[in-house]
mmCIF file of C-alpha atoms in Angstrom:
data_model
loop_
_atom_site.group_PDB
_atom_site.id
_atom_site.type_symbol
_atom_site.label_atom_id
_atom_site.label_comp_id
_atom_site.label_asym_id
_atom_site.label_seq_id
_atom_site.Cartn_x
_atom_site.Cartn_y
_atom_site.Cartn_z
ATOM 1 C CA MET A 1 103.528 -19.812 12.565
ATOM 2 C CA SER A 2 105.968 -18.299 10.108
ATOM 3 C CA TRP A 3 109.751 -18.497 10.080
ATOM 4 C CA ARG A 4 111.940 -15.879 8.421
ATOM 5 C CA ALA A 5 115.324 -16.988 7.167
ATOM 6 C CA ALA A 6 118.104 -14.593 8.195
ATOM 7 C CA ASN A 7 119.611 -14.291 4.735
ATOM 8 C CA SER A 8 116.440 -14.678 2.709
ATOM 9 C CA LEU A 9 113.442 -12.443 2.056
ATOM 10 C CA GLU A 10 111.194 -15.488 1.887
ATOM 11 C CA THR A 11 108.853 -16.110 4.802
ATOM 12 C CA LEU A 12 108.518 -19.821 5.514
ATOM 13 C CA LYS A 13 105.368 -21.236 7.107
ATOM 14 C CA ALA A 14 105.377 -23.856 9.813
ATOM 15 C CA TRP A 15 102.605 -26.408 9.511
ATOM 16 C CA GLY A 16 102.750 -27.522 13.125
ATOM 17 C CA THR A 17 101.155 -25.923 16.168
ATOM 18 C CA SER A 18 102.587 -25.887 19.685
ATOM 19 C CA VAL A 19 106.025 -26.644 18.265
ATOM 20 C CA ASN A 20 108.711 -27.238 20.917
ATOM 21 C CA VAL A 21 111.858 -25.132 20.679
ATOM 22 C CA ARG A 22 114.709 -27.080 22.309
ATOM 23 C CA ALA A 23 118.046 -26.074 23.840
ATOM 24 C CA GLN A 24 119.919 -28.451 21.479
ATOM 25 C CA PRO A 25 118.863 -30.272 18.282
ATOM 26 C CA ARG A 26 117.833 -33.362 20.283
ATOM 27 C CA LEU A 27 114.456 -34.723 21.302
ATOM 28 C CA ASP A 28 115.633 -35.156 24.897
ATOM 29 C CA ALA A 29 116.932 -31.569 25.190
ATOM 30 C CA PRO A 30 115.022 -29.200 27.459
ATOM 31 C CA VAL A 31 112.146 -27.281 25.882
ATOM 32 C CA VAL A 32 113.003 -23.562 26.044
ATOM 33 C CA ALA A 33 109.939 -22.148 24.285
ATOM 34 C CA VAL A 34 106.628 -23.104 22.715
ATOM 35 C CA PRO A 35 105.722 -20.108 20.540
ATOM 36 C CA ALA A 36 102.109 -19.302 19.815
ATOM 37 C CA ALA A 37 101.117 -19.348 16.169
ATOM 38 C CA PRO A 38 101.612 -17.245 14.180
ATOM 39 C CA THR A 39 105.029 -16.107 15.349
ATOM 40 C CA PRO A 40 107.573 -14.710 12.872
ATOM 41 C CA VAL A 41 111.108 -15.758 13.787
ATOM 42 C CA THR A 42 114.591 -15.514 12.281
ATOM 43 C CA VAL A 43 116.518 -18.704 11.555
ATOM 44 C CA THR A 44 120.260 -18.012 11.688
ATOM 45 C CA CYS A 45 121.759 -21.475 11.161
ATOM 46 C CA GLN A 46 120.969 -25.190 11.010
ATOM 47 C CA ALA A 47 122.392 -28.334 12.576
ATOM 48 C CA ARG A 48 121.997 -32.084 12.218
ATOM 49 C CA GLY A 49 120.425 -33.707 15.247
ATOM 50 C CA ASP A 50 117.858 -36.289 16.259
ATOM 51 C CA ARG A 51 115.556 -37.540 13.538
ATOM 52 C CA VAL A 52 111.952 -36.380 13.890
ATOM 53 C CA ASP A 53 109.198 -38.505 12.343
ATOM 54 C CA THR A 54 105.650 -37.192 12.069
ATOM 55 C CA ALA A 55 102.737 -37.250 9.638
ATOM 56 C CA GLY A 56 104.677 -39.357 7.122
ATOM 57 C CA HIS A 57 107.707 -37.039 7.132
ATOM 58 C CA SER A 58 111.194 -37.656 8.517
ATOM 59 C CA ASN A 59 114.052 -35.186 8.986
ATOM 60 C CA ASP A 60 117.198 -34.758 11.120
ATOM 61 C CA ALA A 61 117.765 -31.048 10.357
ATOM 62 C CA TRP A 62 117.098 -28.418 13.028
ATOM 63 C CA ALA A 63 116.978 -24.618 12.685
ATOM 64 C CA PHE A 64 118.387 -22.302 15.350
ATOM 65 C CA VAL A 65 116.077 -19.454 16.388
ATOM 66 C CA PRO A 66 118.100 -17.059 18.577
ATOM 67 C CA ALA A 67 115.101 -14.976 19.670
ATOM 68 C CA LEU A 68 113.589 -18.136 21.198
ATOM 69 C CA GLY A 69 116.905 -19.437 22.508
ATOM 70 C CA GLY A 70 116.935 -22.792 20.773
ATOM 71 C CA TYR A 71 116.297 -25.162 17.892
ATOM 72 C CA VAL A 72 113.130 -26.225 16.113
ATOM 73 C CA SER A 73 113.007 -29.275 13.864
ATOM 74 C CA ASN A 74 112.937 -28.321 10.188
ATOM 75 C CA ILE A 75 110.177 -30.897 9.750
ATOM 76 C CA PHE A 76 107.739 -28.278 11.056
ATOM 77 C CA ILE A 77 108.796 -25.697 8.471
ATOM 78 C CA ASP A 78 106.752 -25.902 5.293
ATOM 79 C CA HIS A 79 109.523 -26.036 2.716
ATOM 80 C CA PRO A 80 110.151 -28.753 0.112
ATOM 81 C CA ASP A 81 113.811 -29.144 1.156
ATOM 82 C CA THR A 82 114.717 -30.867 4.409
ATOM 83 C CA TRP A 83 117.773 -28.575 4.657
ATOM 84 C CA LEU A 84 116.714 -24.922 4.275
ATOM 85 C CA PRO A 85 118.477 -23.306 1.312
ATOM 86 C CA GLY A 86 120.590 -20.249 2.041
ATOM 87 C CA ILE A 87 120.876 -21.008 5.775
ATOM 88 C CA GLY A 88 124.337 -22.122 6.889
ATOM 89 C CA GLU A 89 125.323 -24.866 9.299
ATOM 90 C CA GLY A 90 126.202 -23.793 12.783
#
């Protein structure tokens, strides 16, 4: 799965499969989509939310993907920063 930042030409790769896209940046929020990999998407903003812990990584940042109608945890985006550079908070 690849994620395209709205104000960046860089394509970011997600390392997870069957990633849940949620209505809000919370683990108990309804799942609104589970995109098949690979799926290019545009991330328009980020928000702080529930902490996600998996595979030795931990992060509370979530990216909003308007085409999928919700948020995906940044932990599933293969980028060295927990907060995606060049993507504003919203």
